[in-house]
XYZ file of C-alpha atoms in Angstrom:
380
model
C 85.666 96.347 122.204
C 87.171 98.431 119.380
C 88.572 100.844 121.959
C 90.503 97.967 123.552
C 91.975 97.134 120.156
C 93.117 100.730 119.666
C 94.827 100.623 123.058
C 96.466 97.309 122.170
C 97.838 98.702 118.900
C 99.249 101.732 120.662
C 100.910 99.499 123.251
C 102.661 97.174 120.797
C 103.777 100.059 118.566
C 104.614 102.183 121.613
C 103.060 105.375 120.298
C 100.140 107.720 120.820
C 100.566 109.113 117.314
C 99.133 107.944 114.000
C 99.853 104.255 113.313
C 100.214 103.520 109.568
C 99.209 100.276 107.923
C 102.697 99.397 106.672
C 105.608 101.832 106.734
C 108.971 100.947 105.160
C 111.902 100.056 107.414
C 114.861 102.226 106.317
C 117.406 101.911 109.100
C 120.260 100.021 107.466
C 122.761 100.987 104.781
C 120.229 102.754 102.555
C 121.793 106.227 102.837
C 125.313 104.846 102.540
C 124.556 102.934 99.346
C 122.598 105.825 97.846
C 125.534 108.161 98.421
C 127.887 105.608 96.895
C 125.589 105.300 93.895
C 125.403 109.074 93.444
C 129.155 109.501 93.829
C 129.736 106.861 91.142
C 127.354 108.743 88.760
C 125.829 105.353 87.816
C 122.300 106.210 88.895
C 120.452 104.792 85.884
C 120.086 101.199 84.713
C 123.782 100.285 84.697
C 125.667 99.788 87.951
C 126.900 97.286 90.479
C 123.829 97.508 92.722
C 121.553 96.160 89.993
C 123.677 93.040 89.624
C 124.112 92.661 93.373
C 120.379 93.004 94.072
C 119.560 90.331 91.489
C 122.193 88.019 92.944
C 120.941 88.537 96.501
C 117.359 87.766 95.482
C 118.433 84.769 93.433
C 120.312 83.359 96.424
C 117.473 84.052 98.863
C 114.703 82.510 96.768
C 116.885 79.693 95.381
C 116.020 80.745 91.834
C 118.323 80.073 88.900
C 117.860 83.604 87.586
C 116.419 86.832 88.973
C 115.749 89.898 86.800
C 114.841 93.319 88.211
C 112.157 95.505 86.645
C 110.947 99.035 87.214
C 107.831 97.752 89.033
C 105.877 94.597 89.769
C 103.121 95.329 87.261
C 105.564 95.575 84.368
C 107.269 92.428 85.625
C 103.965 90.536 85.548
C 103.166 91.806 82.062
C 106.587 90.695 80.844
C 106.160 87.312 82.545
C 102.927 86.731 80.642
C 104.601 87.693 77.357
C 107.477 85.318 78.097
C 105.183 82.309 78.535
C 103.431 83.043 75.236
C 100.243 84.867 76.199
C 98.746 86.642 73.193
C 95.814 88.898 72.351
C 92.416 87.320 73.150
C 93.872 84.485 75.237
C 92.146 83.737 78.532
C 93.997 83.850 81.852
C 92.665 82.132 84.969
C 93.131 84.252 88.082
C 91.341 85.539 91.176
C 89.029 88.510 91.638
C 90.389 88.992 95.147
C 93.645 90.729 94.217
C 95.191 94.134 93.709
C 94.307 95.617 90.327
C 97.879 95.223 89.020
C 97.165 91.523 88.398
C 94.220 92.262 86.135
C 95.890 95.283 84.536
C 98.927 93.255 83.482
C 96.620 90.756 81.783
C 94.822 93.593 80.031
C 98.042 95.109 78.669
C 98.283 92.092 76.354
C 94.586 92.388 75.461
C 93.995 89.026 77.097
C 90.853 88.185 79.081
C 90.927 87.462 82.824
C 88.671 84.686 84.085
C 87.977 85.237 87.782
C 87.698 82.090 89.880
C 87.070 81.585 93.573
C 89.603 81.543 96.408
C 90.132 79.134 99.302
C 88.920 79.945 102.807
C 92.275 78.680 104.153
C 94.547 80.853 101.999
C 92.525 83.734 100.498
C 94.286 82.685 97.273
C 93.163 80.982 94.078
C 91.450 77.676 94.882
C 92.681 74.530 93.070
C 89.220 73.035 93.542
C 87.616 76.027 91.838
C 90.121 75.947 88.973
C 89.652 72.204 88.483
C 85.859 72.448 88.555
C 85.769 75.340 86.085
C 88.172 73.652 83.673
C 86.264 70.359 83.871
C 83.114 72.142 82.766
C 84.511 74.652 80.295
C 87.824 73.446 78.855
C 89.083 70.914 76.341
C 92.516 70.083 74.938
C 93.057 70.569 71.210
C 96.438 69.888 69.588
C 98.240 70.305 72.872
C 96.565 73.570 73.884
C 93.658 74.290 76.218
C 90.539 75.981 74.827
C 87.332 77.335 76.308
C 84.490 75.357 74.695
C 82.073 78.266 75.104
C 84.170 81.235 73.951
C 86.552 79.295 71.645
C 89.447 81.258 73.130
C 92.729 79.648 74.137
C 93.244 79.326 77.913
C 96.944 80.054 78.049
C 97.936 80.799 81.634
C 96.957 80.720 85.286
C 97.993 83.531 87.657
C 97.458 82.789 91.364
C 98.257 85.573 93.821
C 99.636 84.857 97.310
C 97.270 87.187 99.157
C 98.859 89.279 101.914
C 101.845 86.909 101.771
C 99.896 83.715 102.520
C 100.917 80.959 100.052
C 98.193 79.401 97.916
C 97.938 75.633 97.500
C 100.516 75.969 94.796
C 101.478 72.315 94.278
C 97.890 71.413 93.390
C 97.695 74.306 90.944
C 100.948 73.163 89.326
C 99.470 69.714 88.696
C 96.204 71.075 87.307
C 98.069 73.400 84.953
C 100.206 70.507 83.712
C 97.123 68.397 83.071
C 95.467 71.142 81.024
C 98.609 72.439 79.249
C 98.354 75.836 80.947
C 101.339 77.991 81.914
C 101.598 78.902 85.612
C 102.804 82.419 86.436
C 102.944 83.240 90.150
C 101.977 86.695 91.322
C 104.189 86.655 94.417
C 104.192 90.460 94.665
C 103.186 90.354 98.329
C 105.006 87.223 99.445
C 108.741 87.852 99.631
C 109.848 85.708 102.563
C 106.911 83.286 102.322
C 107.449 79.560 101.810
C 105.290 76.568 100.900
C 106.727 73.264 102.144
C 110.098 74.972 102.484
C 110.167 76.366 98.932
C 109.929 80.099 98.306
C 106.815 81.435 96.628
C 107.364 82.557 93.059
C 109.555 79.543 92.252
C 106.874 76.936 91.483
C 105.613 78.288 88.172
C 107.355 79.023 84.891
C 107.878 82.591 86.110
C 107.318 84.296 89.463
C 106.941 88.007 90.145
C 107.862 90.062 93.231
C 107.101 93.707 94.061
C 109.129 96.268 96.019
C 106.626 99.111 96.197
C 106.920 101.494 99.141
C 104.530 99.478 101.305
C 105.978 96.018 100.641
C 108.071 93.868 103.014
C 111.193 95.456 101.526
C 111.155 98.421 99.180
C 113.181 99.986 96.408
C 110.757 102.918 96.271
C 109.186 101.211 93.282
C 110.349 98.066 91.592
C 109.746 94.435 90.786
C 111.593 91.196 90.128
C 111.138 88.209 87.845
C 112.155 84.783 89.205
C 113.092 81.881 86.927
C 114.121 78.260 87.283
C 114.856 78.297 83.527
C 118.045 80.361 83.333
C 117.846 80.738 79.549
C 114.341 82.208 79.809
C 115.604 84.542 82.514
C 118.450 85.725 80.303
C 115.952 86.408 77.528
C 113.799 88.372 79.971
C 116.792 90.508 80.908
C 117.417 91.144 77.221
C 113.825 92.182 76.535
C 113.697 94.397 79.632
C 116.692 96.375 78.368
C 115.190 97.326 74.991
C 116.484 94.078 73.403
C 119.802 95.795 72.740
C 122.577 93.583 71.396
C 125.683 94.222 73.538
C 128.304 96.288 71.754
C 130.738 98.975 72.827
C 129.290 101.652 70.545
C 126.688 100.309 68.097
C 122.959 100.434 68.758
C 121.468 97.242 67.376
C 118.204 95.770 68.662
C 117.041 92.299 67.667
C 113.516 92.210 69.106
C 110.712 94.475 70.320
C 112.004 95.242 73.791
C 110.818 97.207 76.784
C 112.338 99.924 78.934
C 111.630 98.013 82.149
C 115.099 98.316 83.692
C 115.380 99.143 87.381
C 117.713 102.110 87.945
C 120.880 101.457 89.925
C 119.788 104.007 92.526
C 116.666 101.952 93.305
C 118.662 98.729 93.377
C 120.987 100.355 95.941
C 117.993 100.642 98.253
C 117.125 97.025 97.528
C 120.581 95.771 98.513
C 120.406 97.604 101.831
C 116.902 96.283 102.439
C 117.918 92.687 101.707
C 120.608 92.923 104.382
C 117.827 93.395 106.957
C 115.250 91.031 105.461
C 115.674 88.286 108.071
C 115.246 90.796 110.898
C 112.218 92.364 109.219
C 110.545 88.986 108.757
C 111.292 87.909 112.328
C 109.857 91.168 113.662
C 106.722 90.826 111.570
C 106.271 87.213 112.671
C 106.460 88.329 116.320
C 103.768 90.906 115.608
C 101.606 88.201 114.058
C 101.962 86.071 117.173
C 100.909 89.018 119.343
C 97.799 89.457 117.187
C 97.089 85.737 117.318
C 97.231 85.783 121.125
C 95.158 88.965 121.400
C 92.315 87.660 119.225
C 92.321 83.993 120.317
C 89.258 84.289 122.588
C 87.454 86.952 120.579
C 84.123 85.656 119.264
C 83.476 88.730 117.094
C 86.817 89.080 115.305
C 88.916 86.239 113.859
C 92.620 86.627 113.148
C 93.706 85.147 109.795
C 96.670 82.803 110.293
C 99.170 81.287 107.867
C 97.863 78.242 105.935
C 98.859 74.652 106.618
C 102.355 73.613 105.413
C 103.237 77.266 104.840
C 105.340 79.952 106.429
C 103.875 83.364 105.683
C 105.708 86.659 105.742
C 102.586 88.266 107.276
C 103.075 91.223 104.965
C 99.668 92.592 105.918
C 97.896 91.142 108.923
C 94.199 90.534 108.410
C 91.175 89.992 110.612
C 87.694 88.794 109.731
C 84.656 90.603 111.074
C 81.222 89.009 111.287
C 79.631 90.880 108.397
C 79.722 94.042 106.309
C 78.132 96.153 109.045
C 80.693 95.234 111.704
C 83.462 95.570 109.104
C 82.449 99.168 108.410
C 82.090 99.943 112.111
C 85.581 98.622 112.808
C 87.065 100.587 109.909
C 85.381 103.808 110.970
C 86.338 103.537 114.633
C 89.986 102.650 114.078
C 90.607 105.272 111.399
C 88.801 107.916 113.483
C 91.280 107.087 116.241
C 94.410 107.405 114.049
C 94.918 103.667 113.599
C 95.131 102.983 109.872
C 93.079 99.994 108.752
C 91.581 99.202 105.380
C 89.169 96.746 103.756
C 90.230 94.272 101.126
C 90.437 95.581 97.564
C 87.298 96.104 95.520
C 86.811 92.814 93.695
C 88.090 92.894 90.123
C 84.819 91.432 88.875
C 82.923 94.427 90.276
C 85.024 97.086 88.530
C 83.526 98.575 85.355
C 86.359 97.440 83.077
C 86.148 93.819 84.249
C 82.465 93.425 85.144
C 81.707 91.376 82.017
C 84.509 88.859 82.588
C 83.695 85.223 83.267
C 83.464 84.088 86.899
C 82.415 80.961 88.755
C 80.175 82.796 91.227
C 83.017 83.692 93.624
C 81.246 82.532 96.798
C 84.279 82.614 99.101
C 85.635 85.725 97.416
C 82.493 87.714 98.221
C 82.455 86.281 101.750
C 85.957 87.656 102.331
C 85.151 91.007 100.727
C 82.401 91.555 103.306
C 84.608 90.702 106.310
C 88.352 91.295 105.807
C 90.152 94.227 107.389
C 93.918 94.760 107.234
C 95.484 96.001 110.469
C 98.874 97.670 111.167
C 101.796 95.499 110.064
C 104.908 97.702 110.110
C 108.163 96.664 111.741
C 107.928 97.488 115.458
C 110.839 99.256 117.171
């Protein structure tokens, strides 16, 4: 059975060589724009490609302001600072995520609370959030507090896992009810939409990532998305060392951060954005091929986009029957030069987060024992 899958992968990627999990597509104007950037000498944080990249992303996502950062993790940290997260606050999020989500929370010395995910989305479950808050939270003077720890519950950070949108509208309503800020970790979901609206634009702030393995890449990089233009302008100010504009004086009016994306990285981003529609269409075709291949398979289930959503299918995922079959699949495919990988180690099982609050994480653990990511690069 696994041998047939290896043959199928080689046929759709038309190769007998190693098949990576997700390689970047760099066949547009990347070299041209890089040369232009180098020739201009504006390779650092000032240059036309930075502005153009922000404008292109703002137009694509229908945000009122987009602000580039050096990477997605820094962008998420800054997003949490912008919505008022402080030391010892609690942040509701999911244990099924890449460690950057939990790390960004830790940079502020806040405390992640890991709640369960939905079977339909692999993302933070509104039902789990509502149930946990009903049992543990109360509103005092317009803020939400944990009755057991006495800490303020300041924000909620859902992550759109592998590009599949969470049930974001329900989370928005719950956060409003409990006076909690919603910050979307949309690092993996550029090109994903919920009811026609781009992910990362439902909360107070949304965060994208352009790491080398993402749908588009700037080598490294991230982006903050805002509907509140004034907050976005303030984010841009903080990300550039909070320097007050002046032709020669160096005056800073706040504690800022050196989170600026260099112009040379933004040049890559502009070239990548020009091919985004093609990349997404190609990846969607691949997803349909996987869907067809696995439709009658009783041992392996292909994970499809949730209801009322359009996923970017950043990383395709399948579900094996149990941990044993998961390991067998991983071993066989990787032994045969087809790169596959399990889902991340759960945040709640890592030493630095093992004492954090959870709600039992039933679905989360179920996924951990079954999920395997399979090749998802653009096919030529």
